[in-house]
Amino acid sequence: MAQVIFDGVTKRYGDVVAVDDLSLSIVDGELLVLLGPSGCGKTTALRIVAGLEELSAGTISIGDAVVNDIDPKDRDVAMVFQSYALYPHLTVARNIDFPLRQRGIERDERARMVNEVATMLGLDPYLERKPAQLSGGQRQRVALARAIVRSPQVFLMDEPLSNLDAALRVQTRADIVSLQDRLGTTTLYVTHDQVEAMTMGDRIAVLNHGVLQQVAPPQELYALPANVFVAGFLGSPGMNLVPGRLDRSAGGATVAVSGGTVEVHTRVHLPADPDAAVTVGVRPEGLFVDPHGAVGATVTIVEMLGAEAHVICTLADGTRLVVRQESTVPRPAIGEAIKIRIDPDAVTLFDTAGGKRLEERE
Amino acid sequence: MAADRTTSAVAPETTRAAISSDARRARRSRRYRLTGSYTVLTVSAIVVVLPLYITVVNSLLKEDQIAHQPPPLFPFHPQWHNYSIAWTQGNLGFYIRNSLIMTVCIVIAQLVTSILAGYAFAFLRFPFRRTLFLVCLATLMIPFEVTFITNLTTVTSAGLFNTYAGLAVPFLATGFGIFLLRQAFLQIPKDLQEAALLDGYGHWRFMARVAVPLARPSVAALGVFAFLAAWNQYLWPLVATGGTTPLDTVQIGLKQLYGTQADQINVALAGAIIAFVPLLILLLIFQKQLVRSLTAGAVK
């Protein structure tokens, strides 16, 4: 087990910068999720740790050693691929045994290790089957077993759940978390699925266009997004972002948005400019359909999700808002003009020009 | 309203009738298509198999029956001793041994060179990779006859004239083999190579443990093709051995059998069938792999 440190890591493909000056440390034993949309550089960052991509600049360390020039096989990392990358001509037992054969371990000892891992992952009944005879979930577990059997310093997982169906994904992600917890192996986990990231990560690092946006524990990331990208990307649906203009005429602070005004707390560092452009961010659960609300909107869609409903409406300027409601609350009709109340405690303000969150005052 | 009801009562029946007539038409057209395909296949099979059949029949006839018009289409009194005559008088055991030695050398060498070069073109990055591959492909377009004299002078000047090495050396590597195996290796997902790399397997071990086992149908097919081509060679062994020496191969042996037994075509044909047996065994064993490699990539 070991910590992994990215220090100023950059990867360029010609003119395209896939990873841009990434500095990030993954603590020993931690499960850190690299999260971002497709093409954000998260898989490239993972492959850099594995040694499958060379760095354009910066250093990468595993444990206490800089591994820039160390071969993948000597880095003592194990990777679980999105495609599982199982050897189709070998049985499950031989697949799990594959990394051990190279290490000069006695045959009996290898068999014992394979059986132990197979039992841990419930693969005993399938040891003599070929990968083609397994279901997606079983293949996924074989891929995990092959990674675990070596007891590497670091696990690298590249979207390992994306080929599973929804129900199995929920089950497997819980299995991976408890397995990682039990083994205590430092794990770097790549996904584009923010629910996966929120439920699995000790911390989440959000990447966009190769640039690190924020690293924080899931709850902090959700409550205090560093910028509008993180705010919009995390949460399902993401944070509502409404363009507005600061208004201090009434002594306190309000933000004028299309369709009404939003009251905000003045405990954040407001811009010096009294009518600065700001972006009001508010999670769907901070909005309420209320006849006494301050912002007018028109309902466009109502999505029923069982326990809750999403009321999707538009403001006069076309900005889309999502309001989360308990399913027991009466739902407005499509096309209805409604008023929306915004909980001032739920409002996060962003500087429109830079997209950064306005910090709270000490 | 009454009229409406009548229309709606009639409508489903009309629809049903239309559907069943459509289904009938579809069934009929499928039947025609099937009949057509089977007719074409049967005719092709006859065209391919008939000469072989006649050879077998003639090899079992008496000499005077062959000249008979029309020739018999079935050997009612098969002359099995034609085969023993061909074997002993034609000295076929000796020729087949020579052919086997040459052919096995060529097959093994072609498999080794094609696996190595095909792997390199598929998995390694090196300067002029594309150009070198195109050069390999270009050799496919040059008939052997074009390089025949050059090969002969090279082999002679290397002191390999009339040796097993001289028989085999021009065929140790082929553009076709390299191309076939490169394509097979390209089908292997890159993830597998990377997974093996992380598991501690370098190129040699990955090739032996993963790439070649996965490309087995193509490797087997290449082995069969190489065997066929080497076994059926006539011109090169004839020239490279001088034609009258102890290294002659089975095809030259057959020619000599025909030359010495000109009045016994049945015996010569029995010899041809004997020479064909090793190929037949090979085809039967590797039939599945051959079909799989020929149709690989056809449906995707």
Short mmCIF file of N, CA, C and O in Angstrom, two decimals, chain A residues 47 50 73 79 81 83 85-89 98-99 101-102 146 150, chain B residues 190-192 194-201 205-206 209-210 213-214:
data_model
loop_
_atom_site.label_atom_id
_atom_site.label_comp_id
_atom_site.label_asym_id
_atom_site.label_seq_id
_atom_site.Cartn_x
_atom_site.Cartn_y
_atom_site.Cartn_z
N ARG A 47 -4.01 6.06 -16.66
CA ARG A 47 -3.03 5.30 -17.45
C ARG A 47 -1.61 5.80 -17.21
O ARG A 47 -0.65 5.05 -17.35
N ALA A 50 -0.43 3.96 -14.29
CA ALA A 50 -0.12 2.58 -14.65
C ALA A 50 1.18 2.48 -15.45
O ALA A 50 1.78 1.41 -15.53
N LYS A 73 5.27 -2.96 -15.43
CA LYS A 73 5.26 -4.21 -14.66
C LYS A 73 6.00 -4.07 -13.33
O LYS A 73 5.79 -4.85 -12.43
N MET A 79 -4.61 -3.11 -12.55
CA MET A 79 -5.65 -2.30 -13.18
C MET A 79 -6.85 -3.17 -13.55
O MET A 79 -6.70 -4.29 -14.01
N PHE A 81 -9.84 -3.06 -16.13
CA PHE A 81 -10.20 -2.33 -17.34
C PHE A 81 -11.71 -2.27 -17.53
O PHE A 81 -12.43 -3.15 -17.05
N SER A 83 -13.21 -2.89 -20.20
CA SER A 83 -13.60 -4.08 -20.98
C SER A 83 -13.29 -5.37 -20.22
O SER A 83 -13.47 -6.45 -20.74
N ALA A 85 -10.77 -6.96 -19.95
CA ALA A 85 -9.52 -7.50 -20.50
C ALA A 85 -9.19 -8.88 -19.95
O ALA A 85 -8.05 -9.14 -19.55
N LEU A 86 -10.16 -9.76 -19.94
CA LEU A 86 -9.88 -11.15 -19.53
C LEU A 86 -9.32 -11.89 -20.74
O LEU A 86 -9.67 -11.59 -21.87
N TYR A 87 -8.45 -12.86 -20.47
CA TYR A 87 -7.88 -13.65 -21.56
C TYR A 87 -8.90 -14.69 -21.98
O TYR A 87 -9.19 -15.61 -21.21
N PRO A 88 -9.47 -14.56 -23.18
CA PRO A 88 -10.62 -15.40 -23.54
C PRO A 88 -10.30 -16.88 -23.66
O PRO A 88 -11.19 -17.71 -23.55
N HIS A 89 -9.01 -17.22 -23.89
CA HIS A 89 -8.67 -18.63 -24.09
C HIS A 89 -8.33 -19.33 -22.78
O HIS A 89 -8.06 -20.52 -22.78
N PHE A 98 -2.85 -15.81 -13.82
CA PHE A 98 -1.95 -15.24 -14.85
C PHE A 98 -0.87 -14.32 -14.27
O PHE A 98 0.31 -14.49 -14.59
N PRO A 99 -1.23 -13.32 -13.43
CA PRO A 99 -0.18 -12.44 -12.92
C PRO A 99 0.79 -13.15 -11.96
O PRO A 99 1.92 -12.70 -11.80
N ARG A 101 1.95 -16.28 -12.26
CA ARG A 101 2.87 -17.19 -12.96
C ARG A 101 4.22 -16.54 -13.21
O ARG A 101 5.23 -17.21 -13.33
N GLN A 102 4.18 -15.20 -13.33
CA GLN A 102 5.40 -14.48 -13.65
C GLN A 102 6.31 -14.30 -12.45
O GLN A 102 7.39 -13.76 -12.58
N ARG A 146 -8.36 -10.88 -10.45
CA ARG A 146 -7.02 -10.88 -11.05
C ARG A 146 -6.19 -9.71 -10.52
O ARG A 146 -4.97 -9.82 -10.37
N ARG A 150 -2.68 -10.28 -6.69
CA ARG A 150 -1.27 -9.88 -6.62
C ARG A 150 -0.95 -9.06 -5.38
O ARG A 150 0.21 -8.73 -5.16
N LYS B 190 -6.42 -4.18 -27.55
CA LYS B 190 -5.21 -3.59 -26.99
C LYS B 190 -5.21 -3.74 -25.46
O LYS B 190 -4.15 -3.88 -24.85
N ASP B 191 -6.40 -3.73 -24.88
CA ASP B 191 -6.52 -3.88 -23.42
C ASP B 191 -5.82 -5.15 -22.93
O ASP B 191 -5.24 -5.17 -21.86
N LEU B 192 -5.93 -6.23 -23.72
CA LEU B 192 -5.33 -7.49 -23.30
C LEU B 192 -3.82 -7.35 -23.19
O LEU B 192 -3.19 -7.85 -22.27
N GLU B 194 -2.20 -4.56 -22.68
CA GLU B 194 -1.87 -3.68 -21.56
C GLU B 194 -2.05 -4.42 -20.24
O GLU B 194 -1.24 -4.27 -19.32
N ALA B 195 -3.10 -5.24 -20.15
CA ALA B 195 -3.32 -6.02 -18.93
C ALA B 195 -2.13 -6.96 -18.70
O ALA B 195 -1.61 -7.06 -17.59
N ALA B 196 -1.68 -7.60 -19.79
CA ALA B 196 -0.55 -8.52 -19.67
C ALA B 196 0.73 -7.76 -19.28
O ALA B 196 1.53 -8.25 -18.48
N LEU B 197 0.87 -6.56 -19.83
CA LEU B 197 2.03 -5.73 -19.51
C LEU B 197 2.08 -5.44 -18.01
O LEU B 197 3.11 -5.57 -17.36
N LEU B 198 0.91 -5.08 -17.45
CA LEU B 198 0.84 -4.78 -16.02
C LEU B 198 1.03 -6.06 -15.18
O LEU B 198 1.49 -6.00 -14.05
N ASP B 199 0.65 -7.20 -15.77
CA ASP B 199 0.83 -8.47 -15.05
C ASP B 199 2.26 -8.97 -15.15
O ASP B 199 2.56 -10.06 -14.67
N GLY B 200 3.11 -8.21 -15.84
CA GLY B 200 4.52 -8.56 -15.88
C GLY B 200 4.95 -9.33 -17.12
O GLY B 200 6.02 -9.92 -17.15
N TYR B 201 4.12 -9.34 -18.15
CA TYR B 201 4.46 -10.07 -19.36
C TYR B 201 5.00 -9.12 -20.42
O TYR B 201 4.32 -8.19 -20.82
N ARG B 205 6.62 -13.04 -24.01
CA ARG B 205 5.70 -13.89 -23.25
C ARG B 205 4.26 -13.63 -23.63
O ARG B 205 3.44 -14.55 -23.69
N PHE B 206 3.93 -12.36 -23.90
CA PHE B 206 2.57 -12.05 -24.32
C PHE B 206 2.26 -12.75 -25.65
O PHE B 206 1.18 -13.32 -25.84
N ARG B 209 1.95 -16.58 -24.84
CA ARG B 209 0.88 -17.00 -23.94
C ARG B 209 -0.50 -16.51 -24.36
O ARG B 209 -1.51 -17.10 -24.03
N VAL B 210 -0.54 -15.36 -25.05
CA VAL B 210 -1.84 -14.78 -25.35
C VAL B 210 -2.06 -14.63 -26.86
O VAL B 210 -3.03 -15.16 -27.40
N PRO B 213 -1.99 -18.11 -29.04
CA PRO B 213 -3.17 -18.94 -28.76
C PRO B 213 -4.47 -18.31 -29.27
O PRO B 213 -5.35 -19.02 -29.76
N LEU B 214 -4.57 -16.98 -29.19
CA LEU B 214 -5.82 -16.36 -29.66
C LEU B 214 -5.90 -16.35 -31.18
O LEU B 214 -6.99 -16.34 -31.74
#
